[in-house]
Tab-separated table of C-alpha atoms and ligand atoms in Angstrom:
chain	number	residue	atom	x	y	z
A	138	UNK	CA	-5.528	56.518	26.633
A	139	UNK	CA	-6.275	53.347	24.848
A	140	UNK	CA	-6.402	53.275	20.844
A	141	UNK	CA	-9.148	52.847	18.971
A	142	UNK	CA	-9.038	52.122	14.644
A	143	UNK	CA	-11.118	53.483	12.116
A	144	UNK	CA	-13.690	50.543	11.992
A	145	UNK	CA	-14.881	51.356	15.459
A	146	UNK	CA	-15.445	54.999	14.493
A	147	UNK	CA	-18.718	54.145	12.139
A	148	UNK	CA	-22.129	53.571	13.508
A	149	UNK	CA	-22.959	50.571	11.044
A	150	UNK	CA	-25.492	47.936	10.808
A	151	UNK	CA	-23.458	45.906	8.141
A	152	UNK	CA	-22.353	43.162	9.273
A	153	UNK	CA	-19.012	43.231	8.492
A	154	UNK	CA	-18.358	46.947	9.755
A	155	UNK	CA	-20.616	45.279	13.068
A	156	UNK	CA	-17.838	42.414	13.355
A	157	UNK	CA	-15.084	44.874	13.065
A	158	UNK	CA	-16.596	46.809	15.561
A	159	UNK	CA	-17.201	43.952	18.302
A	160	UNK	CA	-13.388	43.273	17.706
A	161	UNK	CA	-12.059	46.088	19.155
A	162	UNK	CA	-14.668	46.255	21.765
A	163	UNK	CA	-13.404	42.787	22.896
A	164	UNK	CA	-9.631	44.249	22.488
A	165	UNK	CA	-10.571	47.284	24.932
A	166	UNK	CA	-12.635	45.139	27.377
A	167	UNK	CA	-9.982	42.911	28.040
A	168	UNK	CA	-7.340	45.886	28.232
A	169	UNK	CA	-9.572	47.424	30.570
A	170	UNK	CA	-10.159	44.179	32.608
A	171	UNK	CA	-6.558	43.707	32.890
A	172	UNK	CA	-5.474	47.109	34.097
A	173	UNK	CA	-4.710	47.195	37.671
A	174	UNK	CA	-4.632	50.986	37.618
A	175	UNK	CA	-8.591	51.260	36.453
A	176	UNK	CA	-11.336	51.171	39.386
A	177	UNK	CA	-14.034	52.326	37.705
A	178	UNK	CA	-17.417	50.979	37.733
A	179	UNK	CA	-17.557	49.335	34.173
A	180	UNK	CA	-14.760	47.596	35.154
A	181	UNK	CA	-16.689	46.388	38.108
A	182	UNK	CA	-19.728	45.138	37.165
A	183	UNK	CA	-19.293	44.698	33.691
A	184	UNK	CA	-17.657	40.990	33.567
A	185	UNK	CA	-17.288	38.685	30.902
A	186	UNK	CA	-20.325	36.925	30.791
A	187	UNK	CA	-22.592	40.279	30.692
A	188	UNK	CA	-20.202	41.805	28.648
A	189	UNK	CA	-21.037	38.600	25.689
A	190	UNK	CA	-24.844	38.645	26.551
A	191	UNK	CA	-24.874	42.641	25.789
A	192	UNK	CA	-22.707	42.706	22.800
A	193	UNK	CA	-25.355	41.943	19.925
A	194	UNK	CA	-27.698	44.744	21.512
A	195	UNK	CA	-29.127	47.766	19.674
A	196	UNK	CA	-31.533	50.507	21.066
A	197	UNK	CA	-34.242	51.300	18.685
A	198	UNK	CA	-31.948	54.337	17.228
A	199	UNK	CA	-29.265	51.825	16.690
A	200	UNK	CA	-26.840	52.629	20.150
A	201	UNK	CA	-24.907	49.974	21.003
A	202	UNK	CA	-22.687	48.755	23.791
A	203	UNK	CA	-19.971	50.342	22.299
A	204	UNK	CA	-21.482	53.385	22.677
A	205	UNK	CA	-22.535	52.899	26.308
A	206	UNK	CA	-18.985	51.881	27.487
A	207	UNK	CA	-16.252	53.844	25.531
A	208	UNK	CA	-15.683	56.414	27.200
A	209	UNK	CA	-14.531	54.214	30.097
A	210	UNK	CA	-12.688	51.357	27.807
A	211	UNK	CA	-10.965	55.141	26.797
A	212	UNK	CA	-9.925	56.308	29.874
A	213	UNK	CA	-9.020	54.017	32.356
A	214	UNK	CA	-9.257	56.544	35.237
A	215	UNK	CA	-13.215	56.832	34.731
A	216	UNK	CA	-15.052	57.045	37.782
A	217	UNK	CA	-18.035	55.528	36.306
A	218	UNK	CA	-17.290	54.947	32.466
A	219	UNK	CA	-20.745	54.948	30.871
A	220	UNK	CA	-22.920	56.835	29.017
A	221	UNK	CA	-26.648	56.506	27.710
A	222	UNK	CA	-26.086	57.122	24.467
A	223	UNK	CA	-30.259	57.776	23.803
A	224	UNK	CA	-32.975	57.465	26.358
A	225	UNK	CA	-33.826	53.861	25.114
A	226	UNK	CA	-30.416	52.406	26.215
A	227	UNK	CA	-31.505	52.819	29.757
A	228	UNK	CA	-33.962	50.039	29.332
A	229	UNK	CA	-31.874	47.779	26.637
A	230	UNK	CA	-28.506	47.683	28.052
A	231	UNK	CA	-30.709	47.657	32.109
A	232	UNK	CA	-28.195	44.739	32.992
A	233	UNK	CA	-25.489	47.107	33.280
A	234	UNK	CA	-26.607	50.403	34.199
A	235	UNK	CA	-28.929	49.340	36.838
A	236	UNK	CA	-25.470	47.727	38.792
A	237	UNK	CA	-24.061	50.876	38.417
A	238	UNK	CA	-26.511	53.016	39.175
A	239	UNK	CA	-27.362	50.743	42.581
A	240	UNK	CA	-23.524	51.557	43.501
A	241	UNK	CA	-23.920	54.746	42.933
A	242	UNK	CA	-27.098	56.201	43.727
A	243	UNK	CA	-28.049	52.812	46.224
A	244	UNK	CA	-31.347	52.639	43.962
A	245	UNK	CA	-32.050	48.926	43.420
A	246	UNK	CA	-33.426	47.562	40.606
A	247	UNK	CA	-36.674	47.491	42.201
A	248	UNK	CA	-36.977	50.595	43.265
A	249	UNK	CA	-38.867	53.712	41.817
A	250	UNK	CA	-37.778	57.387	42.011
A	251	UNK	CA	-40.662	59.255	43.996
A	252	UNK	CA	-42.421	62.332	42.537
A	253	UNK	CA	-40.859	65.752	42.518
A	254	UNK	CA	-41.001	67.557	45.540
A	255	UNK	CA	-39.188	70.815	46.413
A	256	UNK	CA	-40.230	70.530	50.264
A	257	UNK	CA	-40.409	74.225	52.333
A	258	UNK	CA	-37.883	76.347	51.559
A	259	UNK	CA	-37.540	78.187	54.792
A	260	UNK	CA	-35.456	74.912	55.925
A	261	UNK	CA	-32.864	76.165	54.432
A	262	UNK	CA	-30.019	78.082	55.666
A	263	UNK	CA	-27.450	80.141	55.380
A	264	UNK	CA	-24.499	77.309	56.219
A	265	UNK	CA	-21.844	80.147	56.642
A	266	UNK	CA	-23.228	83.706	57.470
A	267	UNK	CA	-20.047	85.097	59.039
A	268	UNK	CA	-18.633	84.604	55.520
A	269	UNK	CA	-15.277	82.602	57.242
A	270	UNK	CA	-15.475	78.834	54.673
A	271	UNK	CA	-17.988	79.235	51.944
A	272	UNK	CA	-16.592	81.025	49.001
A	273	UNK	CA	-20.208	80.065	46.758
A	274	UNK	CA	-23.064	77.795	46.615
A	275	UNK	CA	-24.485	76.767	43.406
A	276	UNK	CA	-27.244	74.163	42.748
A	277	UNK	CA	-27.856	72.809	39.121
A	278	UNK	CA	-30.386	70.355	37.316
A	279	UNK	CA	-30.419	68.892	34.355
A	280	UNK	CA	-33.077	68.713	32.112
A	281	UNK	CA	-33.616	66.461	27.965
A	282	UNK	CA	-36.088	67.771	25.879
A	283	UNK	CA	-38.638	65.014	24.381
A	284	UNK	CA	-38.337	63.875	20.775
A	285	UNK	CA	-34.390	64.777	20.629
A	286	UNK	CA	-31.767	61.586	21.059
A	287	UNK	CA	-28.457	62.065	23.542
A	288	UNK	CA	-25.213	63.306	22.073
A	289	UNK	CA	-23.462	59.986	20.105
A	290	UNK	CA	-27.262	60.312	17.993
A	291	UNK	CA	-27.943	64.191	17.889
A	292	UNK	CA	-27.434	65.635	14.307
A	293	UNK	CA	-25.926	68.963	13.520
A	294	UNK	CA	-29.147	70.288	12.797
A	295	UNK	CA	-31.068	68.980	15.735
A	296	UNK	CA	-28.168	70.108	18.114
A	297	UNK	CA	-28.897	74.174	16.380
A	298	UNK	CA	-32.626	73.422	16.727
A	299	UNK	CA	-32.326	72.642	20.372
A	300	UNK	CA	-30.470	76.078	20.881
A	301	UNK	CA	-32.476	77.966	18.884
A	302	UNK	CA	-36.254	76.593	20.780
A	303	UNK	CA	-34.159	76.751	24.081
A	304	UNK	CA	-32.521	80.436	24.093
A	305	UNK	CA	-35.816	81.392	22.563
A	306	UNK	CA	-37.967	80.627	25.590
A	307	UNK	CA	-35.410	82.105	27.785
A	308	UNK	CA	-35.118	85.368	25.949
A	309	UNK	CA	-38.590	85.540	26.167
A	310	UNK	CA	-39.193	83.994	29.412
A	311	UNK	CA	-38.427	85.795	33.107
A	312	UNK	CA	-41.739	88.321	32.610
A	313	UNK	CA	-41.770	89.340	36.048
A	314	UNK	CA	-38.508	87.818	37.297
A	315	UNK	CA	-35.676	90.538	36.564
A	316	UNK	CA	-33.611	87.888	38.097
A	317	UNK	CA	-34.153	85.361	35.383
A	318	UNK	CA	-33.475	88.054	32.417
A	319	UNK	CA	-30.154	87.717	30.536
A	320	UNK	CA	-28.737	87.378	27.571
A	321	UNK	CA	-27.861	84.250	25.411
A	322	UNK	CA	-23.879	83.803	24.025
A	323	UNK	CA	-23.263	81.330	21.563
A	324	UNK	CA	-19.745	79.827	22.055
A	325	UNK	CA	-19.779	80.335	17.810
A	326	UNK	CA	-19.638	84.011	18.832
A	327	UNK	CA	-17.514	83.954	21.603
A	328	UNK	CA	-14.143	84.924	21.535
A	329	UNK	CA	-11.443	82.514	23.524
A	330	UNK	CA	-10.631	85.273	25.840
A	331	UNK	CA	-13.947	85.610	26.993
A	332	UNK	CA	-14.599	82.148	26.861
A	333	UNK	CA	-11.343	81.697	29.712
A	334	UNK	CA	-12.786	84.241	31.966
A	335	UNK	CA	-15.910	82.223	32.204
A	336	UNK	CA	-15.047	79.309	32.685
A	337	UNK	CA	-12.123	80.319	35.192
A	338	UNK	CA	-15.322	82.191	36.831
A	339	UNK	CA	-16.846	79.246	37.092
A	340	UNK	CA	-19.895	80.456	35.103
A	341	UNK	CA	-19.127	77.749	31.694
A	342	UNK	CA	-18.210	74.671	31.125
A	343	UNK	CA	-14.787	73.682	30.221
A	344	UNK	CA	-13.557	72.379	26.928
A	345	UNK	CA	-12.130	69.150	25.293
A	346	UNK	CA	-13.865	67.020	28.234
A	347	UNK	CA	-12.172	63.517	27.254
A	348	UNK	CA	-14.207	61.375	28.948
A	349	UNK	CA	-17.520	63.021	27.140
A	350	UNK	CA	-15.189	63.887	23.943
A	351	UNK	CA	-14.707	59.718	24.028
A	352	UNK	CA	-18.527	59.478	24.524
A	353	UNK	CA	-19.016	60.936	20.988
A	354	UNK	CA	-20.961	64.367	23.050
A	355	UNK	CA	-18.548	66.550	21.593
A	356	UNK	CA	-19.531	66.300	17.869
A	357	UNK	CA	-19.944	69.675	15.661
A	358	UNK	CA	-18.677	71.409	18.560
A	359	UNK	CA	-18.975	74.630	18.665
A	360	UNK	CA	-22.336	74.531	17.010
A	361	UNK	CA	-24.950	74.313	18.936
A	362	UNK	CA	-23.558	75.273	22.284
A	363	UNK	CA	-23.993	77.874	24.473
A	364	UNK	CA	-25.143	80.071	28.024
A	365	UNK	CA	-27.541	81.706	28.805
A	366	UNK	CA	-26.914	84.377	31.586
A	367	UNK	CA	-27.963	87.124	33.783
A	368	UNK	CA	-26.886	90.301	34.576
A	369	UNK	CA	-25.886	89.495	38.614
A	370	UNK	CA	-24.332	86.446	37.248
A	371	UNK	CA	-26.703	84.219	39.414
A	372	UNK	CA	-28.603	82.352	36.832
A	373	UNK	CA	-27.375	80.429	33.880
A	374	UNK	CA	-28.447	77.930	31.316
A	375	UNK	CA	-25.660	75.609	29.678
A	376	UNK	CA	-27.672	74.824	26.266
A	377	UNK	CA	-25.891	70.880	25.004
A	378	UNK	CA	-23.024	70.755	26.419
A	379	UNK	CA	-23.057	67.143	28.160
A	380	UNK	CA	-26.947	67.685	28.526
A	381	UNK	CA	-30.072	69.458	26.272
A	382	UNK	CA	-30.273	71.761	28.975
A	383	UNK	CA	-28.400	72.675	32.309
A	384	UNK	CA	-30.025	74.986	34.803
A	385	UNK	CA	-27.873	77.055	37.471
A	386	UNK	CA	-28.487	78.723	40.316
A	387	UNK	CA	-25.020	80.157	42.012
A	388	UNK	CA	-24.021	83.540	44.640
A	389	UNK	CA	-21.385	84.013	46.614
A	390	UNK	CA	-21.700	83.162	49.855
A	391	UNK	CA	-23.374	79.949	51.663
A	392	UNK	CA	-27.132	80.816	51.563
A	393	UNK	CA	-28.935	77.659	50.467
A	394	UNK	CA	-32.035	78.968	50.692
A	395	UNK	CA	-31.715	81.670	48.062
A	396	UNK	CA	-29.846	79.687	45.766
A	397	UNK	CA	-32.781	77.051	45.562
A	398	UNK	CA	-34.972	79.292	45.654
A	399	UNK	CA	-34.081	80.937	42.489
A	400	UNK	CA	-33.245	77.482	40.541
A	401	UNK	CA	-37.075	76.728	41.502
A	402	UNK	CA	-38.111	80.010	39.681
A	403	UNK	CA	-36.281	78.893	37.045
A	404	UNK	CA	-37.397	75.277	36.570
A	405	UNK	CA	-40.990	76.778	37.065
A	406	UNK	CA	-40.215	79.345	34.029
A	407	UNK	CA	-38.386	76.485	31.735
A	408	UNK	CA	-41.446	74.305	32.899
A	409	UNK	CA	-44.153	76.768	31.947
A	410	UNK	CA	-42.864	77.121	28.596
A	411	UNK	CA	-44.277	74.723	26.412
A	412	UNK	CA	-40.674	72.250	26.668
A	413	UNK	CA	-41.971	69.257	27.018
A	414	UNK	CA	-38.802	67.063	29.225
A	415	UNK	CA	-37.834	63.416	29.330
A	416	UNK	CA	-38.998	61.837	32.251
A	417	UNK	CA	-39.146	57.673	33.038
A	418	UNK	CA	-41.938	56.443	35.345
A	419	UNK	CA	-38.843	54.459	37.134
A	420	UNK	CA	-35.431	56.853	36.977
A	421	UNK	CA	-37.107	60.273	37.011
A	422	UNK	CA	-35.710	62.862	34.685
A	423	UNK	CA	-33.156	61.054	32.080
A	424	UNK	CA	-29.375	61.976	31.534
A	425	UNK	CA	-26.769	61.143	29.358
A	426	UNK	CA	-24.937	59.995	32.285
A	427	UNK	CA	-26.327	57.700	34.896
A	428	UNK	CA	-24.957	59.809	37.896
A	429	UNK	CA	-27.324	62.628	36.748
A	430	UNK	CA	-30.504	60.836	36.648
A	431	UNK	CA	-33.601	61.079	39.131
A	432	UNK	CA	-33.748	64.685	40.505
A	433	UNK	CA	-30.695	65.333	38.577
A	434	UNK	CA	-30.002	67.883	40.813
A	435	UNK	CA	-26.283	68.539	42.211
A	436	UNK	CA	-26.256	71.300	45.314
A	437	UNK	CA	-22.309	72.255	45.814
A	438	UNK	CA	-20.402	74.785	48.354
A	439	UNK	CA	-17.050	76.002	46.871
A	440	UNK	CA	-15.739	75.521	50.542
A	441	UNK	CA	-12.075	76.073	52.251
A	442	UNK	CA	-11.938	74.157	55.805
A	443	UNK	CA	-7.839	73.898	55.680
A	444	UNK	CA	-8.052	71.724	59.188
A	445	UNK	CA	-10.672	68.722	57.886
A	446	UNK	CA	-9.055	68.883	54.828
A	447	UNK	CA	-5.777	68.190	55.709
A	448	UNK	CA	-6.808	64.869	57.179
A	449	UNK	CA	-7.734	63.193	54.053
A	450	UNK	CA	-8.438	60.054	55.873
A	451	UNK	CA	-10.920	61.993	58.149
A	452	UNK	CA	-12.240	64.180	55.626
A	453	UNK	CA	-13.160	61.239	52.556
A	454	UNK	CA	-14.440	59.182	55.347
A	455	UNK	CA	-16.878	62.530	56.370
A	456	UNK	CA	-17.851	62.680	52.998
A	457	UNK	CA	-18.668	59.499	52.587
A	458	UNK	CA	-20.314	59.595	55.613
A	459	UNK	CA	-23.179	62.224	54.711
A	460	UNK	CA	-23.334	61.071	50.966
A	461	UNK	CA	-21.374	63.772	49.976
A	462	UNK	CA	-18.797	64.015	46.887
A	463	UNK	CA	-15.520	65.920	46.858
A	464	UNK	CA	-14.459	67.803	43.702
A	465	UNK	CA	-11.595	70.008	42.564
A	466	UNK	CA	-12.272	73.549	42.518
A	467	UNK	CA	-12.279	73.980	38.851
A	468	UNK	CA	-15.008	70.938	38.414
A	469	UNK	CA	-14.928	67.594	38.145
A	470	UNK	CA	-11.608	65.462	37.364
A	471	UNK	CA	-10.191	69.343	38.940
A	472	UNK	CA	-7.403	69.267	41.339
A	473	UNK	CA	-7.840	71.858	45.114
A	474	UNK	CA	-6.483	74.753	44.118
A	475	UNK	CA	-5.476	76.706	47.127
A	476	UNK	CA	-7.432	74.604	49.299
A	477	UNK	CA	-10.541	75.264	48.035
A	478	UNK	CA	-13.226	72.229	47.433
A	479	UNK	CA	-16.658	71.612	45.715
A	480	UNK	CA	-18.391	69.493	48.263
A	481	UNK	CA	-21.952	68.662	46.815
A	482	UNK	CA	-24.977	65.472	47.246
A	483	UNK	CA	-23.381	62.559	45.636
A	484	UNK	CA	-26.859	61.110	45.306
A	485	UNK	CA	-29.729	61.952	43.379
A	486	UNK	CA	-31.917	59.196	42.220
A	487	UNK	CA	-34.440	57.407	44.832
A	488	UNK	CA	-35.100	60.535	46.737
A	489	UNK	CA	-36.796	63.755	46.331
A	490	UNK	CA	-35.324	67.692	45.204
A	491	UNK	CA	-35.803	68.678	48.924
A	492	UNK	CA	-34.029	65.546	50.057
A	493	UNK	CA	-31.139	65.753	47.787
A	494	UNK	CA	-30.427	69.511	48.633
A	495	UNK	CA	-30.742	68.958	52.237
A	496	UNK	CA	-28.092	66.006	52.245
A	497	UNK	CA	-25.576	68.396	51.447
A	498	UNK	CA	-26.618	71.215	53.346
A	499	UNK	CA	-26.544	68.665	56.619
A	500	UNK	CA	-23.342	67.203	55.547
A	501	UNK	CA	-21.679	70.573	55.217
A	502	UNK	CA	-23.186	71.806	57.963
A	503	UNK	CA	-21.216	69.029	59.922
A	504	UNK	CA	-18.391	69.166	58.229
A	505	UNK	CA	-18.136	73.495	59.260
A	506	UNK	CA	-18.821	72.209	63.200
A	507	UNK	CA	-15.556	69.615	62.789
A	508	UNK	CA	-13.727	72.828	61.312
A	509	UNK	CA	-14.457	74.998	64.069
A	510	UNK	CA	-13.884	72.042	67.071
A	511	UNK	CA	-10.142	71.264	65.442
B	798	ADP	P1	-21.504	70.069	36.985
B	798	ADP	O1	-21.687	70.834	38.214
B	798	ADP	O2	-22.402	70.559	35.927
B	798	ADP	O3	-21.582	68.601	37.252
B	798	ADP	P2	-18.593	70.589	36.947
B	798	ADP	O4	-18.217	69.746	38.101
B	798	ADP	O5	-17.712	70.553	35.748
B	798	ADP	O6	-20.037	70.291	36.371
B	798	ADP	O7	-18.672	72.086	37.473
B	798	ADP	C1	-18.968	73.138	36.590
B	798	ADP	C2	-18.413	74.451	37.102
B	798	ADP	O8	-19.139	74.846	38.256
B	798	ADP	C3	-16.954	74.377	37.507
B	798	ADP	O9	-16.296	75.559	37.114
B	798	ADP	C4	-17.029	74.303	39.028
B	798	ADP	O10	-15.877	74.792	39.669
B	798	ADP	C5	-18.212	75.216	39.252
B	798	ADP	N1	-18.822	75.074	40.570
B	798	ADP	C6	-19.348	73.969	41.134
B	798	ADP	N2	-19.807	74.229	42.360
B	798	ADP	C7	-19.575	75.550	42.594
B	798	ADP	C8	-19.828	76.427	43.685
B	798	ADP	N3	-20.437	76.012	44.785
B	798	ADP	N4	-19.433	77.720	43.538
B	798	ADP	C9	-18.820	78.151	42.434
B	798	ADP	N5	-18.570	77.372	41.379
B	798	ADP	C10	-18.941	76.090	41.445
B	799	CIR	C1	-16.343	59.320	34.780
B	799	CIR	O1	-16.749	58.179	34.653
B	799	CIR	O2	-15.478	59.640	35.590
B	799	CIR	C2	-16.947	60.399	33.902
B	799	CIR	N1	-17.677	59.775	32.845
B	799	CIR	C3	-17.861	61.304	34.728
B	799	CIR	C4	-18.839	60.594	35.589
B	799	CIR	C5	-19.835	61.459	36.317
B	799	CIR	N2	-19.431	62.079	37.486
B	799	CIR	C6	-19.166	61.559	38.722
B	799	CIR	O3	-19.297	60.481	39.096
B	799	CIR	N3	-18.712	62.414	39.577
C-alpha cells in the first residue's frame, strides 16, 4: 500500500495545510497512473485533465477529492476506488462518479433510476429445491438516514446517535412479525470470540476492511457499530458499518422467494418507522459507495457448481453474461474456499428491486442448467 504523511491526514481549509494536501494527492495520482498492476476504475477514468479540474473542489461539508479517491490511490488492487464521502459529493465531484458509475451500473449520465417497485413475489423460486448447489441465499439493501453525513464526516456522537434511533425502532418494531424480533449486540459489548463465530457464519461484517479503513469509514470504531438479529438467524441489521443501515434477509437453502419476501417485511417495518432515508430524484437511494446506489439491493446464492467453476474462462464469461458478480465465500476481496462462491446482481442502479433480484435468480438459474448438462 502506498504512503501517505501527516499533512494529508487533516481535513483543513487553510491554505497551506490545503497545498500540502493537493501535494500528495498529485504524488499518489501519478503512482497510481503509473502502476501497471492497478485496473481499477479511478485509474480509468480519472485522467489528468479531470483529475486538475476536480482538485480545488469542496462539497458543502468540506469533502474533497481526496476524500473521494483515497481509498483507491491506497490500494492499488481496488476494483472501483471511490467513495462518496457525504451525499453532496455525488453532485460536486459528478465528472467522475457518473464515468464510473456508467461502467458499472451502464446508467448514463442521462438517465434516471425508476421508482421502487418490488414486482409479484410469486415469480420467484426456489433455484435449488433438491438441496444439491445452493448452500444459502441472502438479499441485502442499504439504506442512509437524512440529516447524517457518510463516514470521512460522521462524528463520534452522531455515529452513537444513529445506533441508538436505529436499534431503538428495531427493538420496538416487528409487532406482529415474530420473524423480525431480535435482539441488538453492540460490537462494544461483544467479545472477539463471539465476534469470529459471526462473522465466520456469515451473519457480521468483517474487520479492518482496508479499502473502507483508507476511506476514513472506520473512525471511532467500535463505537457506534453493531447487529441487530433474530432468533432463526434470518434477519439482520448491520447498524454503520460501511453504511447507516444494512438490511438482511438470509436461509439456507435457494428459495428466493422467501428470502425477499422477508427483506420486504423488513424495509416496510424500517420504512414505517418514522426514519426518514436519503433518496436522489436521479440515483435512487444514496451510498457511500457508488456500486451500492439505486435499489441498493445485492441478491447472492452461496453456490458450489465444481464443473462451471472449474472453467474459469466459461464461468467469468457466464457471469458476465447475466450481469452477475463472483465473490469469495467469505465476502468481497474473499478467496473460494472449498469451492464455494457468492454469485449475486452486479447491477443495481437504472432498474427496479424486482428487476435486480430477478437478474440473479435468471442468471443462476442458468448457470445450475450448465452444471447439470456438463
Ligand atoms: P455485502 O453483501 O454487504 O456487500 P460482503 O460481500 O462482505 O458484503 O458479504 C457479507 C457477508 O455475507 C460475508 O460473510 C459473505 O460471505 C456473506 N454472504 C453473502 N452472500 C451470502 C449467501 N448467499 N449466503 C450466506 N452468506 C452470504
Ligand atoms: C473496491 O474498489 O474494490 C472497494 N472499494 C469495494 C468496491 C465495491 N464493490 C464491488 O465492486 N464489488
Amino acid at each position: 500500500m502506498p504512503t501517505t504523511n501527516n499533512c494529508e491526514k487533516s481535513r483543513s481549509s487553510s491554505k497551506n495545510q490545503n497545498n500540502c494536501q493537493i501535494k500528495v494527492m498529485r504524488k499518489l495520482f501519478n503512482e497510481m497512473q503509473q502502476d501497471p498492476q492497478c485496473k481499477s476504475m479511478l485509474k480509468r477514468n480519472l485522467n489528468k485533465d479531470l483529475f486538475e479540474r476536480l482538485i480545488n473542489r469542496r462539497t458543502k461539508m468540506g469533502s474533497t477529492l481526496m476524500d473521494v479517491i483515497r481509498s483507491g490511490l491506497m490500494n492499488h488492487d481496488s476494483n472501483i476506488g471511490v467513495y462518496a464521502p457525504d451525499p453532496d459529493a455525488y453532485q460536486i465531484f459528478s465528472d467522475l462518479f457518473n464515468r464510473i458509475i456508467d461502467e458499472y451500473h451502464n446508467f448514463s449520465a442521462t438517465e434516471k433510476h425508476p421508482t421502487s417497485d418490488f414486482g409479484k413475489l410469486s415469480d420467484f423460486i426456489d433455484l435449488d429445491p433438491e438441496n444439491k448447489f445452493i448452500i444459502s441465499t441472502r438479499i441485502r439493501c442499504g439504506r442512509s438516514v437524512k440529516g447524517f453525513p457518510f463516514n470521512p464526516c460522521l462524528k463520534e456522537k452522531q455515529y452513537k446517535e444513529l445506533e441508538q434511533k436505529i436499534s431503538t425502532i428495531l427493538l420496538k418494531g416487528g409487532a406482529g412479525d415474530e420473524e423480525l424480533k431480535g435482539t441488538y449486540l453492540p460490537l462494544t459489548t461483544m467479545s472477539k470470540e463471539e465476534q469470529k463465530r459471526l462473522i465466520d457464519q456469515h451473519f457480521l461484517f468483517k474487520e479492518g476492511d482496508r479499502f473502507l479503513q483508507t476511506a476514513n469509514a472506520c473512525r471511532f470504531w467500535p463505537k457506534g457499530r453493531g447487529i441487530f438479529l433474530n432468533k432463526a438467524r434470518t434477519f439482520m441489521v448491520w447498524i454503520n458499518e460501511e453504511d447507516h443501515i444494512r438490511i438482511i434477509s438470509m436461509q439456507e437453502g435457494g428459495n428466493v422467494g422467501q428470502v425477499f419476501g422477508r427483506l420486504q417485511r423488513a424495509i416496510r417495518m424500517m420504512e414505517s418507522s418514522g426514519l426518514e432515508f436519503v433518496r436522489d430524484q436521479r440515483l435512487g437511494y444514496l451510498t457511500f459507495c457508488p456500486t451500492n446506489l439505486g435499489t441498493t439491493i445485492r441478491a447472492s446464492v452461496m453456490i458450489k457448481l465444481p464443473k462451471l467453476s472449474a472453467q474459469k474462462q466459461l464461468f467469468e464469461a457466464t457471469a458476465n453474461k447475466f450481469n452477475l458478480q463472483i465473490r469469495g465465500s467469505k465476502g468481497e476481496h474473499t478467496d473460494s474456499d472449498e469451492g464455494m462462491y457468492d454469485i449475486s446482481n452486479r447491477r443495481r442502479l437504472g432498474l427496479t428491486e424486482y428487476d435486480a433480484v430477478m437478474e440473479m435468480q435468471r442468471g443462476v438459474q442458468q448457470m445450475i442448467e450448465m452444471e447439470k448438462s456438463m
